[in-house]
JSON list of C-alpha atoms in Angstrom, two decimals:
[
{"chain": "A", "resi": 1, "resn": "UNK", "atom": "CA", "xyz": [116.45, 103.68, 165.14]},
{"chain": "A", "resi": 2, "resn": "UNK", "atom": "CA", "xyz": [115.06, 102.94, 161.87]},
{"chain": "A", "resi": 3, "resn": "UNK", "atom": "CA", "xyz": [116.01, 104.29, 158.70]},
{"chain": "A", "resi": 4, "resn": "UNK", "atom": "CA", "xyz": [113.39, 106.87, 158.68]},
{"chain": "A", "resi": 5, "resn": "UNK", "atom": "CA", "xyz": [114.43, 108.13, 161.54]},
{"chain": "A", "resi": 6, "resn": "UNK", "atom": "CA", "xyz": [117.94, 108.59, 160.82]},
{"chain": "A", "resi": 7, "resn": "UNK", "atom": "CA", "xyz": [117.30, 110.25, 157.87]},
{"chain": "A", "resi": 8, "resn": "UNK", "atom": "CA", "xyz": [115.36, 112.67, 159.91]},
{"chain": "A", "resi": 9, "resn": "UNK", "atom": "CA", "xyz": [117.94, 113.00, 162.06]},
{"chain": "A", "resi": 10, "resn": "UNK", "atom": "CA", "xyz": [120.00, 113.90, 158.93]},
{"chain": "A", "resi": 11, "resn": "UNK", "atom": "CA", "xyz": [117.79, 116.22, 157.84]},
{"chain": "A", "resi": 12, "resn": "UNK", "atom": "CA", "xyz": [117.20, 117.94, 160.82]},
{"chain": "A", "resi": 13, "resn": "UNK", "atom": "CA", "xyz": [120.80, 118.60, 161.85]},
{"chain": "A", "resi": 14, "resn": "UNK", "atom": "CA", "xyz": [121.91, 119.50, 158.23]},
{"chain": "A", "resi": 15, "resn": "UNK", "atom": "CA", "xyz": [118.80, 121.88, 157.93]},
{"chain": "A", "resi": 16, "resn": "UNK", "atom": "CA", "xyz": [119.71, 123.27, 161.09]},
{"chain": "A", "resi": 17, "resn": "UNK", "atom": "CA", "xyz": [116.19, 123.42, 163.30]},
{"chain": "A", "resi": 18, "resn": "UNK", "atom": "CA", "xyz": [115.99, 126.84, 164.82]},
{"chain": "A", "resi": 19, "resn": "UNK", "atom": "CA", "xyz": [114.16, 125.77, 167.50]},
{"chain": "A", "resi": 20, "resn": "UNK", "atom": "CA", "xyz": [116.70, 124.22, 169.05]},
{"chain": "A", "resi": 21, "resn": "UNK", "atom": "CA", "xyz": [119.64, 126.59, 169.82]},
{"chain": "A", "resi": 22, "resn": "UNK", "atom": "CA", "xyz": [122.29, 123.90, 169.69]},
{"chain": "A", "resi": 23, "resn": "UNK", "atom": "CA", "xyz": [121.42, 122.15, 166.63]},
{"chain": "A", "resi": 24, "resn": "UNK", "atom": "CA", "xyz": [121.54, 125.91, 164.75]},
{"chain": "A", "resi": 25, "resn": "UNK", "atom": "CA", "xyz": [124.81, 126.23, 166.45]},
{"chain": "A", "resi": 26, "resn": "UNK", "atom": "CA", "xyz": [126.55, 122.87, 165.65]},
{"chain": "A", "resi": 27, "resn": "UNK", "atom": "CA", "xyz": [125.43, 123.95, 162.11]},
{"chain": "A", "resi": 28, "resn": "UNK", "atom": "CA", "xyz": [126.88, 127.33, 162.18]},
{"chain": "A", "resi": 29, "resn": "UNK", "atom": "CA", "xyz": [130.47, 125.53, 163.48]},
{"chain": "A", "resi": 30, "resn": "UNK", "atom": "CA", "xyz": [130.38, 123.08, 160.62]},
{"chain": "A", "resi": 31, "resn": "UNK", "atom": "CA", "xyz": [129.84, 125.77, 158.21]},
{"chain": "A", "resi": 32, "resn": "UNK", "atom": "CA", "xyz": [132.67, 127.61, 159.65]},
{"chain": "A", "resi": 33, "resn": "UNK", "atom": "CA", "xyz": [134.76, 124.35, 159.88]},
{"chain": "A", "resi": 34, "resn": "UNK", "atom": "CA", "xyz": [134.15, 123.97, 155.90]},
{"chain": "A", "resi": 35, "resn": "UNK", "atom": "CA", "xyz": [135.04, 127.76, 154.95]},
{"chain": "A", "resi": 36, "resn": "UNK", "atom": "CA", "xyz": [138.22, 127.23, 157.53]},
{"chain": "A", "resi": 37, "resn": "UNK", "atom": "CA", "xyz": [139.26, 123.95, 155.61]},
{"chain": "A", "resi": 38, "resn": "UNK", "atom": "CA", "xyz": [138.54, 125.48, 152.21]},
{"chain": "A", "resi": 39, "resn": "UNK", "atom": "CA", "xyz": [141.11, 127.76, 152.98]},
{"chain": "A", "resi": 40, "resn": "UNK", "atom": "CA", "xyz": [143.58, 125.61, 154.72]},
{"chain": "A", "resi": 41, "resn": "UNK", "atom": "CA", "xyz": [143.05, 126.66, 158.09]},
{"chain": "A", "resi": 42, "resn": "UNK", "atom": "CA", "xyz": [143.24, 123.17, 159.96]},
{"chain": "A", "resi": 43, "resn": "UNK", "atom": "CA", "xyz": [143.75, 123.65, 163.10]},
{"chain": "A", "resi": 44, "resn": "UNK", "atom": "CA", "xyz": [140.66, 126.39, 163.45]},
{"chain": "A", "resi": 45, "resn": "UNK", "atom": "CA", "xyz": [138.17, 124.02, 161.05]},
{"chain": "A", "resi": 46, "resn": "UNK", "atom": "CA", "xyz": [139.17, 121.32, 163.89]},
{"chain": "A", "resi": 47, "resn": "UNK", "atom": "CA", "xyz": [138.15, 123.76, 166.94]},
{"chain": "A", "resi": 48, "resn": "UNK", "atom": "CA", "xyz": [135.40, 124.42, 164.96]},
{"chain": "A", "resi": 49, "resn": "UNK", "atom": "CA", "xyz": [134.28, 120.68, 164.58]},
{"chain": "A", "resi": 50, "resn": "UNK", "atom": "CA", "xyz": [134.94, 120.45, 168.02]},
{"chain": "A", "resi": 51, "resn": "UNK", "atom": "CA", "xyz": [132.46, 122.46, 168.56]},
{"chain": "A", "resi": 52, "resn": "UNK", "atom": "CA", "xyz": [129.70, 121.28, 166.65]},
{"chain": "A", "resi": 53, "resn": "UNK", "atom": "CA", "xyz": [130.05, 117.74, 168.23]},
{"chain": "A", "resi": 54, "resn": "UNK", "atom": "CA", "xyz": [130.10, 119.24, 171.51]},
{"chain": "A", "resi": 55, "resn": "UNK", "atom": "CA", "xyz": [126.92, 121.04, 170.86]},
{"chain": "A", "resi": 56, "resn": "UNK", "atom": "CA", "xyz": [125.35, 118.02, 168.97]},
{"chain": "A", "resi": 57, "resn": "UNK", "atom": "CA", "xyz": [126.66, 114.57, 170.11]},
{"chain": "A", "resi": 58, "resn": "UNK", "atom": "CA", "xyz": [124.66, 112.30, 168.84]},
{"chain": "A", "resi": 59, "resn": "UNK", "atom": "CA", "xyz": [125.17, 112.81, 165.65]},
{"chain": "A", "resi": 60, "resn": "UNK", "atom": "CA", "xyz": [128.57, 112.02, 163.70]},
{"chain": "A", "resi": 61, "resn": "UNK", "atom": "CA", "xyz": [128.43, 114.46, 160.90]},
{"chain": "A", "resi": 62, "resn": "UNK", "atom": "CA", "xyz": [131.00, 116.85, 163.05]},
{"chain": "A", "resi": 63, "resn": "UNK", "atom": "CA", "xyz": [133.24, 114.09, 163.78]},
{"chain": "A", "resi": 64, "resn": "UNK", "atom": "CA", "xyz": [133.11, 112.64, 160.40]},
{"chain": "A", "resi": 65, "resn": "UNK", "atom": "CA", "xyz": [134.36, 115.81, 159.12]},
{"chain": "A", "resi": 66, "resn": "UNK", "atom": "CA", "xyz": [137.05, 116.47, 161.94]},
{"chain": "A", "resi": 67, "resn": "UNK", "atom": "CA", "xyz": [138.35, 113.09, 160.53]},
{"chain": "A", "resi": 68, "resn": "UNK", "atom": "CA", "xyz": [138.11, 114.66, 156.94]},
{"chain": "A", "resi": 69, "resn": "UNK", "atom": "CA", "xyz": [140.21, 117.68, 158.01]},
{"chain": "A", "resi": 70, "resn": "UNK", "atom": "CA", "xyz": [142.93, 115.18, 159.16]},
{"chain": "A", "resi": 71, "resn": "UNK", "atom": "CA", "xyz": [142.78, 113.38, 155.79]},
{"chain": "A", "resi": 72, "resn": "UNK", "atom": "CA", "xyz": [143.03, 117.00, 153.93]},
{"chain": "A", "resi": 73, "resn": "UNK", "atom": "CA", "xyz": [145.98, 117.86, 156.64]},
{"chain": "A", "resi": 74, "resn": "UNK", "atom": "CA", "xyz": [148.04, 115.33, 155.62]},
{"chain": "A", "resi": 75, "resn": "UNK", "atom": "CA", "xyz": [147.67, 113.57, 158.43]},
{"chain": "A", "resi": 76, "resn": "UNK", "atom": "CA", "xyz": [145.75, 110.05, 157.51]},
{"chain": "A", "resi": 77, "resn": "UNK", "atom": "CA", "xyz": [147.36, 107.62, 160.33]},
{"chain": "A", "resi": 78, "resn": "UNK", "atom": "CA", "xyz": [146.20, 110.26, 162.76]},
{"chain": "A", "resi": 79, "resn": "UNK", "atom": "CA", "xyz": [142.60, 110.11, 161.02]},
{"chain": "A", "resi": 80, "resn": "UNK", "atom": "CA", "xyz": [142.67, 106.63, 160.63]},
{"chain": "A", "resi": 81, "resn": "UNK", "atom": "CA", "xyz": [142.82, 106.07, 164.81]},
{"chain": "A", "resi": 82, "resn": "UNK", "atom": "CA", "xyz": [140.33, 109.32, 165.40]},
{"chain": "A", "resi": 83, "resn": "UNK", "atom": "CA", "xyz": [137.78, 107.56, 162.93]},
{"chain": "A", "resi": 84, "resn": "UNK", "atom": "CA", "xyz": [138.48, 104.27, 164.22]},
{"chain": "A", "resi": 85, "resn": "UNK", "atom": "CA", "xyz": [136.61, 105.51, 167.41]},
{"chain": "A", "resi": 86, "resn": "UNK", "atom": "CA", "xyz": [133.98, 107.28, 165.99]},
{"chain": "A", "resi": 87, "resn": "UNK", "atom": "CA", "xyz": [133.00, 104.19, 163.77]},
{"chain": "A", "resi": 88, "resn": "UNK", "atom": "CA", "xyz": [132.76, 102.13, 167.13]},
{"chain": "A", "resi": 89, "resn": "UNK", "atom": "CA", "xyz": [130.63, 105.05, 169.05]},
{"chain": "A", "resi": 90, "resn": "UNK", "atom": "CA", "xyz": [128.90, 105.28, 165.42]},
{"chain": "A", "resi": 91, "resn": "UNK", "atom": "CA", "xyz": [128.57, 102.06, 163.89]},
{"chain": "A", "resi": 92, "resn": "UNK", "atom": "CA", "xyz": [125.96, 102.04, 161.37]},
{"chain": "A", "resi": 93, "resn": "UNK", "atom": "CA", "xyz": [126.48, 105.84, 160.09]},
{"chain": "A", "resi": 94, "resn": "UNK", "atom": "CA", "xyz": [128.19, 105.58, 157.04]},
{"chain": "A", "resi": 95, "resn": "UNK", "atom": "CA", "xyz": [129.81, 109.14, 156.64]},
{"chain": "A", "resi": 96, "resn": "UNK", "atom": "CA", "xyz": [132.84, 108.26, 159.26]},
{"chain": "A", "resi": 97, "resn": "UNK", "atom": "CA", "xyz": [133.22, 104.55, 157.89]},
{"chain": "A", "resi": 98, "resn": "UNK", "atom": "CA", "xyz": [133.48, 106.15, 153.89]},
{"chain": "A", "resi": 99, "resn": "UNK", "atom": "CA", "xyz": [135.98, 108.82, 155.64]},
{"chain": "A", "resi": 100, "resn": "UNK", "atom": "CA", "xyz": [137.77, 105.95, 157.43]},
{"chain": "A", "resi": 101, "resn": "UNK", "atom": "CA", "xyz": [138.01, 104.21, 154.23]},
{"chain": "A", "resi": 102, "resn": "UNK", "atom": "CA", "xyz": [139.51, 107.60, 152.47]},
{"chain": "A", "resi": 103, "resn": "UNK", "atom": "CA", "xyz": [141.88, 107.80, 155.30]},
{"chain": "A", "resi": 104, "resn": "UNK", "atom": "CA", "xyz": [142.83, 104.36, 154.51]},
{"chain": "A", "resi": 105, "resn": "UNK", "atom": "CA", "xyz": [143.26, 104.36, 151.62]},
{"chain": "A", "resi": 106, "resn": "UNK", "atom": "CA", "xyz": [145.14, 107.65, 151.40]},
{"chain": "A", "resi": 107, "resn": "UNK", "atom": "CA", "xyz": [147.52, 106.16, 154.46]},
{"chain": "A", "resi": 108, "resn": "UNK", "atom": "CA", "xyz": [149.01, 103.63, 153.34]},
{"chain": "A", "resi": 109, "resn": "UNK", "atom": "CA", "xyz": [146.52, 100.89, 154.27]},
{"chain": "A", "resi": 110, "resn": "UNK", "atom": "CA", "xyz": [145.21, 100.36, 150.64]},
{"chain": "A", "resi": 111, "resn": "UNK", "atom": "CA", "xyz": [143.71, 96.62, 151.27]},
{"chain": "A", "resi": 112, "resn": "UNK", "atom": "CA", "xyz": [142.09, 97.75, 154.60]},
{"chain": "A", "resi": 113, "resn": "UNK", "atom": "CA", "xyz": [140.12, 100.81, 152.81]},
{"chain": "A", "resi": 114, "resn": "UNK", "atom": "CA", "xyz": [139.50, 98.77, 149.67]},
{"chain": "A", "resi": 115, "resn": "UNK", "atom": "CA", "xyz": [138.23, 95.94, 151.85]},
{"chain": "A", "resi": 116, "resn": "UNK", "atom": "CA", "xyz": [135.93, 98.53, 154.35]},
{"chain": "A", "resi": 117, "resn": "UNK", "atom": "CA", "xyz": [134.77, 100.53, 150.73]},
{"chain": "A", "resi": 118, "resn": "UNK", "atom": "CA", "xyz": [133.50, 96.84, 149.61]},
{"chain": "A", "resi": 119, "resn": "UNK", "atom": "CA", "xyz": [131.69, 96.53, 153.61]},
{"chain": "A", "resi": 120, "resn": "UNK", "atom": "CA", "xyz": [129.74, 99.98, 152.73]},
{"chain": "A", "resi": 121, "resn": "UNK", "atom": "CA", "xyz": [129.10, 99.06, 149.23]},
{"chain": "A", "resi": 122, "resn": "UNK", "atom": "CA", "xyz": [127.12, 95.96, 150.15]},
{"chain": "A", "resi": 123, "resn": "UNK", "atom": "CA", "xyz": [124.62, 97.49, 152.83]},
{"chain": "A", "resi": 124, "resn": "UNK", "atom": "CA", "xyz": [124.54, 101.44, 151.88]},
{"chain": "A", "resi": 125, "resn": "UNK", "atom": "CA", "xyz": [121.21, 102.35, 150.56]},
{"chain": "A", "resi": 126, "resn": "UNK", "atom": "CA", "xyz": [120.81, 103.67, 146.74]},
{"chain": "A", "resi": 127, "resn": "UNK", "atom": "CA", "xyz": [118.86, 106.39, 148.82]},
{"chain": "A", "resi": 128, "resn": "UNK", "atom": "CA", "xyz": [121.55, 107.06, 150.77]},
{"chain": "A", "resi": 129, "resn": "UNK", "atom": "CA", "xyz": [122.88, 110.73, 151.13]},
{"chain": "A", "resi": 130, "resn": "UNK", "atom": "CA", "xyz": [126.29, 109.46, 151.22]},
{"chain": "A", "resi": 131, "resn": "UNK", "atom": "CA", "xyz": [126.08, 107.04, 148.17]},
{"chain": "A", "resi": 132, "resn": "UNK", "atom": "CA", "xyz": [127.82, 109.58, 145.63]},
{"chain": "A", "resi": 133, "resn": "UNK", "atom": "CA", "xyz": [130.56, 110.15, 147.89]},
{"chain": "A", "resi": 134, "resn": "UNK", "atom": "CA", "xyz": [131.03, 106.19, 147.72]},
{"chain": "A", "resi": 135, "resn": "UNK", "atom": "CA", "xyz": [130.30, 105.96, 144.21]},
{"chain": "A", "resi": 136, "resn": "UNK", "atom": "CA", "xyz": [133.33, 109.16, 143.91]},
{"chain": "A", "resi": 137, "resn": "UNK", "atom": "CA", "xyz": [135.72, 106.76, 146.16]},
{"chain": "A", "resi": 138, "resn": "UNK", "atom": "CA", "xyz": [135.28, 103.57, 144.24]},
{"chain": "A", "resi": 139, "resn": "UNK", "atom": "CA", "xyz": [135.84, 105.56, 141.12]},
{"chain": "A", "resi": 140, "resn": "UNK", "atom": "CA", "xyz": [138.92, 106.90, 142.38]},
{"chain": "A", "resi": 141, "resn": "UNK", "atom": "CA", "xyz": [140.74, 104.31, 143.97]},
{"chain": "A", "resi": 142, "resn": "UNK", "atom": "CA", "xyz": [139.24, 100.96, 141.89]},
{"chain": "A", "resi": 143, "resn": "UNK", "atom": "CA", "xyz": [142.00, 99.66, 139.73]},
{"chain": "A", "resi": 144, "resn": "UNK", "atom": "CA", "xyz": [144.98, 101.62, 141.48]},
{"chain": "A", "resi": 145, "resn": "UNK", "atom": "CA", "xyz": [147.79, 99.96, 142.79]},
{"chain": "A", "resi": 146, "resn": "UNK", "atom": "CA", "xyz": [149.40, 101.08, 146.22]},
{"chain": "A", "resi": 147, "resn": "UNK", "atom": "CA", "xyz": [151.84, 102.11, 145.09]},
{"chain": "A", "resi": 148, "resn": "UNK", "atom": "CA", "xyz": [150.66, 104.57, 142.70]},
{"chain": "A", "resi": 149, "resn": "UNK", "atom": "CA", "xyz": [149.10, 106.55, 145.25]},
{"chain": "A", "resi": 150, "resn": "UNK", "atom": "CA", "xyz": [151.28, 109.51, 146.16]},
{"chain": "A", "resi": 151, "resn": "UNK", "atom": "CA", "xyz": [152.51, 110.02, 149.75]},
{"chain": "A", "resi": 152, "resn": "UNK", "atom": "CA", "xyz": [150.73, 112.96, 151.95]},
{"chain": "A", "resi": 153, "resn": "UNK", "atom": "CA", "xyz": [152.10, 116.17, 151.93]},
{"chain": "A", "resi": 154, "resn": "UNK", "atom": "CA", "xyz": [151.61, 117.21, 155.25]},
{"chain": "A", "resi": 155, "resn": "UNK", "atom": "CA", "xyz": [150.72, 120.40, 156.59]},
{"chain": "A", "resi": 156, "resn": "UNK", "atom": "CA", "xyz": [152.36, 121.32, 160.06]},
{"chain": "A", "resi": 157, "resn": "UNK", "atom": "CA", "xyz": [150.25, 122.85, 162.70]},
{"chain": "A", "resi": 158, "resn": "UNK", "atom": "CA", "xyz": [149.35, 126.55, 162.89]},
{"chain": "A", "resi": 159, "resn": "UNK", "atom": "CA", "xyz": [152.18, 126.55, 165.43]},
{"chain": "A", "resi": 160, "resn": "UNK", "atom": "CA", "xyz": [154.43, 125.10, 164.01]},
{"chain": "A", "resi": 161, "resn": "UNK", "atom": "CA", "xyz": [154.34, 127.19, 160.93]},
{"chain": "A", "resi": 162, "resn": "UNK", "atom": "CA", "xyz": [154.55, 129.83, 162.71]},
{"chain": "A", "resi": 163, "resn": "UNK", "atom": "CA", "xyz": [157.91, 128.95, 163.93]},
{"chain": "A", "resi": 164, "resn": "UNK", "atom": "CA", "xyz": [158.66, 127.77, 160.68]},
{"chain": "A", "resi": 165, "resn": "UNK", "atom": "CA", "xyz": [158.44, 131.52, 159.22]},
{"chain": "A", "resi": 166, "resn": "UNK", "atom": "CA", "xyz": [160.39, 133.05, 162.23]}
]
């Protein structure tokens, strides 16, 4: 697949074609996986990504942002290993890889995700859709030291917190 094509691709699942029932649905679960996450609702935003890739899977936006919704859960180890699969069933999309690198980063694996971040850099268009969100992760983490990264707080399943509150 060439470039062109991908970006089609892109285009056509983030546009949402509604011609084709499952595309317009995967989009509909990613938009509800956003609104769930923007709210803090994990463990519905990953059901909801769950369903997107089941209704579109070729495409690695919905697992991309599953692995984002770990990251944002606290939960980075368990994003690094779900990412670390989707990079090998995805290897040249670079929305899981900059989300593996986040995870890395994030998790305690600071020369891994610097080292990945430097990977992307060197073959990610200036086109690319994704190049901001590298530029925003350079920005961030260039210059930091481990060890001024603060630890995850992390958030404990919907059922857990529920048996957390009585």
């Amino acid at each position: 697949m060439n470039a062109q094509e991908k970006q089609a691709k892109i285009d056509r699942f983030n546009e949402g074609d509604l011609n084709d029932a499952n595309l317009n649905d995967a989009q509909k679960a990613l938009k509800k996986a956003y609104l769930l996450l923007s709210f803090g609702h994990f463990d519905e935003a990953l059901a909801a990504c769950s369903e997107a890739a089941r209704l579109c899977p070729g495409n690695s936006v919905a697992p991309a942002l599953h692995g984002a919704i770990l990251i944002a859960a606290g939960r980075a180890n368990d994003a690094i290993q779900f990412l670390s699969r989707i990079i090998r069933r995805y290897p040249n999309d670079a929305l899981p890889r900059l989300y593996f690198c986040e995870a890395c980063l994030l998790g305690g694996r600071f020369q891994r995700g610097m080292k990945e971040l430097e990977k992307i850099g060197a073959t990610l268009p200036e086109d690319s859709p994704w190049r901001e969100f590298y530029e925003n992760l350079r920005a961030t983490f260039d210059g930091l030291e481990p060890k001024e990264i603060p630890a995850p707080l992390v958030v404990p399943p919907a059922s857990e917190e529920a048996t957390l509150q009585g």
